[in-house]
Amino acid sequence: MTGKTRVCGIIANPVEHSMSPLMQNFYAEKTGTDLAYVPFRVLTEHLSEAVAGAHALNLQGLNVTVPHKQDVMRYLCDIHEDAKAIGAVNTLVRREDGFCGYNTDAAGLLRAMTEEGIAIKGRVCILLGAGGAAKAAAYVLAKEGAAKVYVLNRNRERAEAVAESINGLMGHPVLTALSLDGWRGIKERDCLAVQTTSVGMFPSEGISPVEEPAFFEKLHTAVDVIYTPMETEFMKLAGQAGVKTMNGLNMLLYQGIIAFELWNPGVKIGRDVICKARELLIGQLGDKRR
Ligand code: ATR
């Protein structure tokens, strides 16, 4: 580091488990960018001072994660339209008068799906879950021109809230809320399913929010945003039904790469670095990936 080194970091609580410092410093090294990235454990009651202090200390940017992704929106000078639509911010980019908030989860998911050749436009989609990850996925599906999105959730009211908010943004009713077993009434075939619940995530592997073969017969492609394990029960069941599958590892990878590129305009992380970063990330997952 030198006097010119630019500083970025992550604010979270806890932060100790975060893989972002390893990944972001890897990108800095491999792209020859003079940038250091550090973890900051920030308590909720200190969030306002932390954001103001980071700006005062001339930080170039921050990642934001649990539990600050919504609360941080109050302390920003501007918010990008994707983050406004999703109602959560995971990346702050320095501006003269404060930080601008972005959400790179949606763009990360889109990039991962595009790279796998998974098309959204004109497709009938089934979104499982109605939490934060579901909202980012719902936004991507609606914005990319899905013909219809069924939002299925254990708590149907939460599914209704997601549908109402995204439909309001789109100006037409793309999303329909259903309860978790509402898939039985879906008549379409060749659907694109996106699984965003926490069901099946390490350390509770081996379960899926839907397990009946009749559900998977309706699908063409099944995306799970979980990456621990790398093959979830949802993906296993989909695979057994001959459905194409994708896990959440590349979404995780790309949301970080997009953040790095936002902090360093003009710097592009090349394909070879991305491949090495993926290996690094998989190594970090350790036993959780199985
Ligand atoms: P995130 O921000 O990661 O999406 P979240 O907001 O806590 O996390 O959302 C978790 C999602 O997993 C929700 O859709 C939740 O369903 P409810 O809204 O009904 O709680 C879903 N989920 C968690 N445990 C579940 C279970 N055992 N069965 C079905 N859905 C479950």
Short mmCIF file of C-alpha atoms and ligand atoms in Angstrom, two decimals:
data_model
loop_
_atom_site.label_atom_id
_atom_site.label_comp_id
_atom_site.label_asym_id
_atom_site.label_seq_id
_atom_site.Cartn_x
_atom_site.Cartn_y
_atom_site.Cartn_z
CA MET A 1 0.00 0.00 0.00
CA THR A 2 1.05 3.57 -0.64
CA GLY A 3 -0.34 6.99 0.17
CA LYS A 4 -2.34 6.75 -3.06
CA THR A 5 -3.99 3.41 -2.29
CA ARG A 6 -7.76 3.68 -2.48
CA VAL A 7 -9.73 1.96 0.27
CA CYS A 8 -12.98 0.01 0.03
CA GLY A 9 -14.58 -2.38 2.49
CA ILE A 10 -17.63 -4.24 3.69
CA ILE A 11 -19.96 -3.25 6.52
CA ALA A 12 -21.88 -6.06 8.18
CA ASN A 13 -22.53 -7.69 11.54
CA PRO A 14 -21.09 -10.24 11.85
CA VAL A 15 -18.48 -9.68 9.14
CA GLU A 16 -15.89 -12.28 10.08
CA HIS A 17 -17.32 -14.96 7.73
CA SER A 18 -17.30 -12.66 4.69
CA MET A 19 -15.44 -13.87 1.60
CA SER A 20 -15.52 -10.39 0.04
CA PRO A 21 -12.14 -9.17 1.39
CA LEU A 22 -10.37 -12.17 -0.14
CA MET A 23 -12.20 -11.82 -3.47
CA GLN A 24 -11.93 -8.02 -3.81
CA ASN A 25 -8.23 -7.93 -2.91
CA PHE A 26 -7.70 -10.72 -5.46
CA TYR A 27 -9.35 -8.57 -8.17
CA ALA A 28 -7.23 -5.56 -7.16
CA GLU A 29 -4.04 -7.61 -7.39
CA LYS A 30 -4.92 -9.32 -10.69
CA THR A 31 -6.04 -6.10 -12.42
CA GLY A 32 -3.11 -4.06 -11.06
CA THR A 33 -5.49 -1.72 -9.25
CA ASP A 34 -4.05 0.16 -6.25
CA LEU A 35 -6.95 -0.67 -3.93
CA ALA A 36 -7.25 -2.28 -0.48
CA TYR A 37 -10.48 -3.83 0.79
CA VAL A 38 -11.15 -4.36 4.49
CA PRO A 39 -13.90 -5.80 6.74
CA PHE A 40 -15.76 -3.48 9.13
CA ARG A 41 -18.06 -4.86 11.79
CA VAL A 42 -20.72 -2.20 12.23
CA LEU A 43 -23.51 -2.31 14.82
CA THR A 44 -26.96 -1.15 13.69
CA GLU A 45 -26.91 1.77 16.15
CA HIS A 46 -23.64 2.99 14.57
CA LEU A 47 -24.68 2.68 10.91
CA SER A 48 -25.26 6.39 10.32
CA GLU A 49 -21.86 7.36 11.79
CA ALA A 50 -20.16 4.49 9.93
CA VAL A 51 -21.43 5.68 6.52
CA ALA A 52 -20.65 9.33 7.27
CA GLY A 53 -17.24 8.34 8.68
CA ALA A 54 -16.41 6.20 5.64
CA HIS A 55 -17.12 9.19 3.40
CA ALA A 56 -15.10 11.50 5.63
CA LEU A 57 -12.20 9.03 5.48
CA ASN A 58 -12.34 9.22 1.66
CA LEU A 59 -13.31 5.58 1.13
CA GLN A 60 -14.04 4.81 -2.53
CA GLY A 61 -16.87 2.42 -1.76
CA LEU A 62 -18.41 -0.19 0.48
CA ASN A 63 -20.30 -3.41 0.26
CA VAL A 64 -23.23 -3.65 2.62
CA THR A 65 -24.75 -6.84 3.91
CA VAL A 66 -26.80 -8.31 6.75
CA PRO A 67 -28.32 -6.55 8.68
CA HIS A 68 -27.79 -3.17 6.99
CA LYS A 69 -29.04 -3.62 3.39
CA GLN A 70 -32.32 -1.73 3.95
CA ASP A 71 -31.37 0.64 6.78
CA VAL A 72 -28.37 2.03 4.89
CA MET A 73 -30.70 3.54 2.27
CA ARG A 74 -31.48 6.40 4.70
CA TYR A 75 -27.89 7.61 4.71
CA LEU A 76 -27.15 7.91 0.98
CA CYS A 77 -27.09 10.89 -1.38
CA ASP A 78 -28.62 8.90 -4.26
CA ILE A 79 -29.98 5.42 -4.99
CA HIS A 80 -29.78 3.62 -8.35
CA GLU A 81 -33.13 2.54 -9.86
CA ASP A 82 -32.40 -1.21 -9.46
CA ALA A 83 -31.75 -0.77 -5.72
CA LYS A 84 -34.85 1.42 -5.33
CA ALA A 85 -36.96 -1.24 -7.06
CA ILE A 86 -35.56 -4.06 -4.92
CA GLY A 87 -35.67 -1.98 -1.74
CA ALA A 88 -32.14 -2.96 -0.70
CA VAL A 89 -28.59 -1.72 -1.30
CA ASN A 90 -25.49 -3.92 -1.29
CA THR A 91 -22.91 -1.54 -2.80
CA LEU A 92 -22.03 2.10 -2.08
CA VAL A 93 -20.04 4.16 -4.57
CA ARG A 94 -18.38 7.39 -3.52
CA ARG A 95 -19.61 10.69 -4.89
CA GLU A 96 -18.62 14.22 -3.91
CA ASP A 97 -21.58 14.71 -1.57
CA GLY A 98 -22.02 11.20 -0.18
CA PHE A 99 -22.44 7.62 -1.35
CA CYS A 100 -24.74 6.40 -4.12
CA GLY A 101 -26.41 3.05 -3.38
CA TYR A 102 -26.56 0.17 -5.87
CA ASN A 103 -27.86 -3.37 -5.77
CA THR A 104 -25.58 -5.68 -7.74
CA ASP A 105 -27.48 -8.88 -6.79
CA ALA A 106 -29.98 -8.43 -9.63
CA ALA A 107 -27.29 -7.64 -12.20
CA GLY A 108 -25.20 -10.55 -10.84
CA LEU A 109 -28.08 -12.99 -11.28
CA LEU A 110 -28.79 -11.70 -14.78
CA ARG A 111 -25.14 -12.01 -15.81
CA ALA A 112 -24.93 -15.56 -14.40
CA MET A 113 -28.11 -16.62 -16.19
CA THR A 114 -27.13 -14.98 -19.47
CA GLU A 115 -23.77 -16.73 -19.41
CA GLU A 116 -25.51 -20.09 -18.93
CA GLY A 117 -27.72 -19.32 -21.94
CA ILE A 118 -30.84 -19.07 -19.77
CA ALA A 119 -33.30 -16.79 -21.54
CA ILE A 120 -36.00 -14.87 -19.66
CA LYS A 121 -37.85 -12.93 -22.36
CA GLY A 122 -41.28 -14.39 -23.07
CA ARG A 123 -40.84 -17.21 -20.52
CA VAL A 124 -43.31 -18.33 -17.87
CA CYS A 125 -41.41 -18.27 -14.56
CA ILE A 126 -42.00 -19.79 -11.14
CA LEU A 127 -40.30 -17.91 -8.33
CA LEU A 128 -40.04 -19.74 -5.00
CA GLY A 129 -39.72 -17.45 -1.98
CA ALA A 130 -40.58 -13.85 -1.14
CA GLY A 131 -37.61 -12.55 0.88
CA GLY A 132 -34.78 -10.24 -0.15
CA ALA A 133 -33.27 -12.61 -2.72
CA ALA A 134 -36.72 -13.21 -4.23
CA LYS A 135 -37.28 -9.50 -4.71
CA ALA A 136 -34.01 -9.14 -6.64
CA ALA A 137 -34.92 -12.18 -8.78
CA ALA A 138 -38.51 -10.96 -9.34
CA TYR A 139 -37.16 -7.62 -10.54
CA VAL A 140 -34.76 -9.29 -12.99
CA LEU A 141 -37.45 -11.60 -14.40
CA ALA A 142 -40.00 -8.79 -14.81
CA LYS A 143 -37.51 -6.29 -16.23
CA GLU A 144 -36.10 -8.82 -18.71
CA GLY A 145 -39.52 -9.44 -20.18
CA ALA A 146 -40.82 -12.65 -18.61
CA ALA A 147 -44.32 -13.36 -19.97
CA LYS A 148 -45.58 -14.24 -16.49
CA VAL A 149 -44.05 -14.82 -13.04
CA TYR A 150 -45.81 -16.94 -10.43
CA VAL A 151 -44.46 -16.03 -6.97
CA LEU A 152 -44.92 -18.92 -4.55
CA ASN A 153 -44.27 -18.54 -0.84
CA ARG A 154 -45.10 -20.35 2.40
CA ASN A 155 -46.40 -17.03 3.73
CA ARG A 156 -48.63 -15.95 0.84
CA GLU A 157 -48.95 -12.37 2.10
CA ARG A 158 -45.23 -11.84 1.55
CA ALA A 159 -45.61 -13.17 -2.02
CA GLU A 160 -48.46 -10.69 -2.53
CA ALA A 161 -46.29 -7.84 -1.27
CA VAL A 162 -43.49 -8.73 -3.74
CA ALA A 163 -45.99 -9.06 -6.61
CA GLU A 164 -47.68 -5.76 -5.78
CA SER A 165 -44.43 -3.85 -5.56
CA ILE A 166 -42.89 -5.17 -8.80
CA ASN A 167 -46.19 -5.00 -10.74
CA GLY A 168 -46.50 -1.38 -9.63
CA LEU A 169 -43.06 -0.64 -11.01
CA MET A 170 -43.66 -2.40 -14.32
CA GLY A 171 -47.06 -0.76 -14.78
CA HIS A 172 -48.71 -4.08 -15.68
CA PRO A 173 -49.46 -7.31 -13.78
CA VAL A 174 -46.52 -9.64 -14.61
CA LEU A 175 -46.41 -11.30 -11.17
CA THR A 176 -49.11 -13.46 -9.59
CA ALA A 177 -48.82 -14.44 -5.92
CA LEU A 178 -49.60 -18.01 -4.85
CA SER A 179 -49.09 -20.14 -1.77
CA LEU A 180 -46.22 -22.67 -1.86
CA ASP A 181 -48.47 -25.47 -3.15
CA GLY A 182 -50.02 -23.14 -5.75
CA TRP A 183 -47.81 -24.79 -8.43
CA ARG A 184 -50.44 -27.53 -8.72
CA GLY A 185 -52.71 -25.07 -10.51
CA ILE A 186 -50.06 -23.88 -12.99
CA LYS A 187 -51.02 -25.14 -16.44
CA GLU A 188 -47.95 -24.02 -18.39
CA ARG A 189 -44.99 -26.27 -19.20
CA ASP A 190 -41.30 -25.49 -19.92
CA CYS A 191 -41.22 -22.95 -17.07
CA LEU A 192 -38.11 -21.27 -15.70
CA ALA A 193 -38.00 -21.79 -11.90
CA VAL A 194 -35.89 -19.63 -9.59
CA GLN A 195 -35.52 -20.97 -6.03
CA THR A 196 -34.74 -18.23 -3.49
CA THR A 197 -35.88 -19.69 -0.17
CA SER A 198 -33.30 -20.79 2.40
CA VAL A 199 -34.64 -24.36 2.30
CA GLY A 200 -31.87 -26.85 1.52
CA MET A 201 -29.02 -24.52 2.46
CA PHE A 202 -26.08 -25.78 4.54
CA PRO A 203 -26.33 -27.08 7.26
CA SER A 204 -29.88 -28.24 6.36
CA GLU A 205 -29.13 -29.93 3.03
CA GLY A 206 -31.25 -32.69 1.58
CA ILE A 207 -34.58 -30.84 1.58
CA SER A 208 -36.35 -28.79 -1.07
CA PRO A 209 -39.27 -26.35 -0.73
CA VAL A 210 -41.10 -28.51 -3.30
CA GLU A 211 -40.30 -32.19 -3.71
CA GLU A 212 -43.11 -33.68 -5.85
CA PRO A 213 -41.97 -34.94 -9.29
CA ALA A 214 -45.10 -33.36 -10.84
CA PHE A 215 -43.66 -29.93 -10.04
CA PHE A 216 -40.39 -30.59 -11.84
CA GLU A 217 -42.26 -31.93 -14.90
CA LYS A 218 -43.47 -28.38 -15.49
CA LEU A 219 -39.93 -27.01 -15.76
CA HIS A 220 -37.40 -26.43 -18.49
CA THR A 221 -34.74 -24.81 -16.29
CA ALA A 222 -34.25 -24.65 -12.51
CA VAL A 223 -32.05 -21.97 -10.92
CA ASP A 224 -31.22 -22.12 -7.22
CA VAL A 225 -29.62 -19.02 -5.67
CA ILE A 226 -28.09 -21.25 -2.95
CA TYR A 227 -24.42 -22.21 -3.45
CA THR A 228 -23.84 -24.28 -0.27
CA PRO A 229 -24.19 -27.09 -1.17
CA MET A 230 -23.22 -26.57 -4.82
CA GLU A 231 -25.96 -29.02 -5.82
CA THR A 232 -29.05 -28.52 -3.67
CA GLU A 233 -31.83 -31.07 -3.27
CA PHE A 234 -33.97 -28.78 -5.46
CA MET A 235 -31.36 -29.07 -8.23
CA LYS A 236 -31.01 -32.84 -7.75
CA LEU A 237 -34.75 -33.36 -8.12
CA ALA A 238 -34.79 -31.08 -11.18
CA GLY A 239 -31.87 -32.97 -12.71
CA GLN A 240 -33.67 -36.28 -12.20
CA ALA A 241 -36.59 -34.85 -14.20
CA GLY A 242 -34.23 -33.90 -17.05
CA VAL A 243 -34.36 -30.18 -16.20
CA LYS A 244 -31.33 -27.92 -16.81
CA THR A 245 -29.96 -26.58 -13.50
CA MET A 246 -27.79 -23.71 -12.23
CA ASN A 247 -26.67 -22.86 -8.67
CA GLY A 248 -26.05 -19.46 -7.08
CA LEU A 249 -22.25 -19.46 -7.18
CA ASN A 250 -21.90 -17.30 -10.29
CA MET A 251 -24.51 -14.85 -8.97
CA LEU A 252 -22.35 -14.43 -5.86
CA LEU A 253 -19.21 -14.10 -7.97
CA TYR A 254 -20.71 -11.55 -10.38
CA GLN A 255 -22.34 -9.33 -7.74
CA GLY A 256 -18.81 -8.81 -6.36
CA ILE A 257 -17.22 -8.29 -9.77
CA ILE A 258 -19.88 -5.71 -10.72
CA ALA A 259 -19.19 -3.87 -7.42
CA PHE A 260 -15.43 -3.85 -8.14
CA GLU A 261 -16.08 -2.47 -11.62
CA LEU A 262 -18.36 0.25 -10.17
CA TRP A 263 -15.56 1.41 -7.84
CA ASN A 264 -12.96 1.32 -10.61
CA PRO A 265 -14.45 2.79 -13.79
CA GLY A 266 -12.60 1.60 -16.87
CA VAL A 267 -11.26 -1.56 -15.17
CA LYS A 268 -12.67 -4.80 -16.57
CA ILE A 269 -12.05 -8.12 -14.84
CA GLY A 270 -11.07 -10.58 -17.58
CA ARG A 271 -12.30 -14.11 -18.16
CA ASP A 272 -9.09 -15.76 -16.85
CA VAL A 273 -9.28 -13.81 -13.57
CA ILE A 274 -12.97 -14.73 -13.23
CA CYS A 275 -12.11 -18.44 -13.63
CA LYS A 276 -9.38 -18.22 -10.98
CA ALA A 277 -11.71 -16.24 -8.67
CA ARG A 278 -14.35 -18.96 -9.00
CA GLU A 279 -11.80 -21.57 -7.93
CA LEU A 280 -10.74 -19.38 -5.00
CA LEU A 281 -14.37 -18.99 -3.93
CA ILE A 282 -15.08 -22.73 -4.20
CA GLY A 283 -11.98 -23.40 -2.07
CA GLN A 284 -13.33 -21.05 0.59
CA LEU A 285 -16.67 -22.86 0.75
CA GLY A 286 -14.84 -25.90 2.16
CA ASP A 287 -17.10 -28.66 3.42
CA LYS A 288 -20.22 -26.57 2.94
CA ARG A 289 -20.04 -27.07 -0.83
CA ARG A 290 -20.74 -30.82 -0.73
P1 ATR B 1 -33.39 -13.70 1.97
O1 ATR B 1 -33.23 -12.26 2.21
O2 ATR B 1 -32.11 -14.49 1.93
O3 ATR B 1 -34.26 -14.01 0.79
P2 ATR B 1 -35.49 -14.01 3.96
O4 ATR B 1 -35.96 -12.63 3.67
O5 ATR B 1 -35.36 -14.45 5.37
O6 ATR B 1 -34.07 -14.29 3.30
O7 ATR B 1 -36.44 -15.03 3.17
C1 ATR B 1 -36.36 -16.40 3.34
C2 ATR B 1 -37.33 -17.08 2.37
O8 ATR B 1 -37.26 -18.50 2.60
C3 ATR B 1 -38.79 -16.70 2.58
O9 ATR B 1 -39.46 -16.77 1.35
C4 ATR B 1 -39.26 -17.81 3.53
O10 ATR B 1 -40.64 -18.06 3.50
P3 ATR B 1 -41.65 -17.26 4.52
O11 ATR B 1 -41.77 -15.87 3.95
O12 ATR B 1 -42.92 -18.02 4.43
O13 ATR B 1 -41.00 -17.29 5.87
C5 ATR B 1 -38.55 -18.99 2.94
N1 ATR B 1 -38.45 -20.09 3.88
C6 ATR B 1 -37.60 -20.20 4.95
N2 ATR B 1 -37.79 -21.38 5.58
C7 ATR B 1 -38.77 -22.04 4.89
C8 ATR B 1 -39.41 -23.33 5.02
N3 ATR B 1 -39.06 -24.17 6.00
N4 ATR B 1 -40.35 -23.66 4.12
C9 ATR B 1 -40.70 -22.81 3.12
N5 ATR B 1 -40.14 -21.60 2.94
C10 ATR B 1 -39.20 -21.22 3.81
#
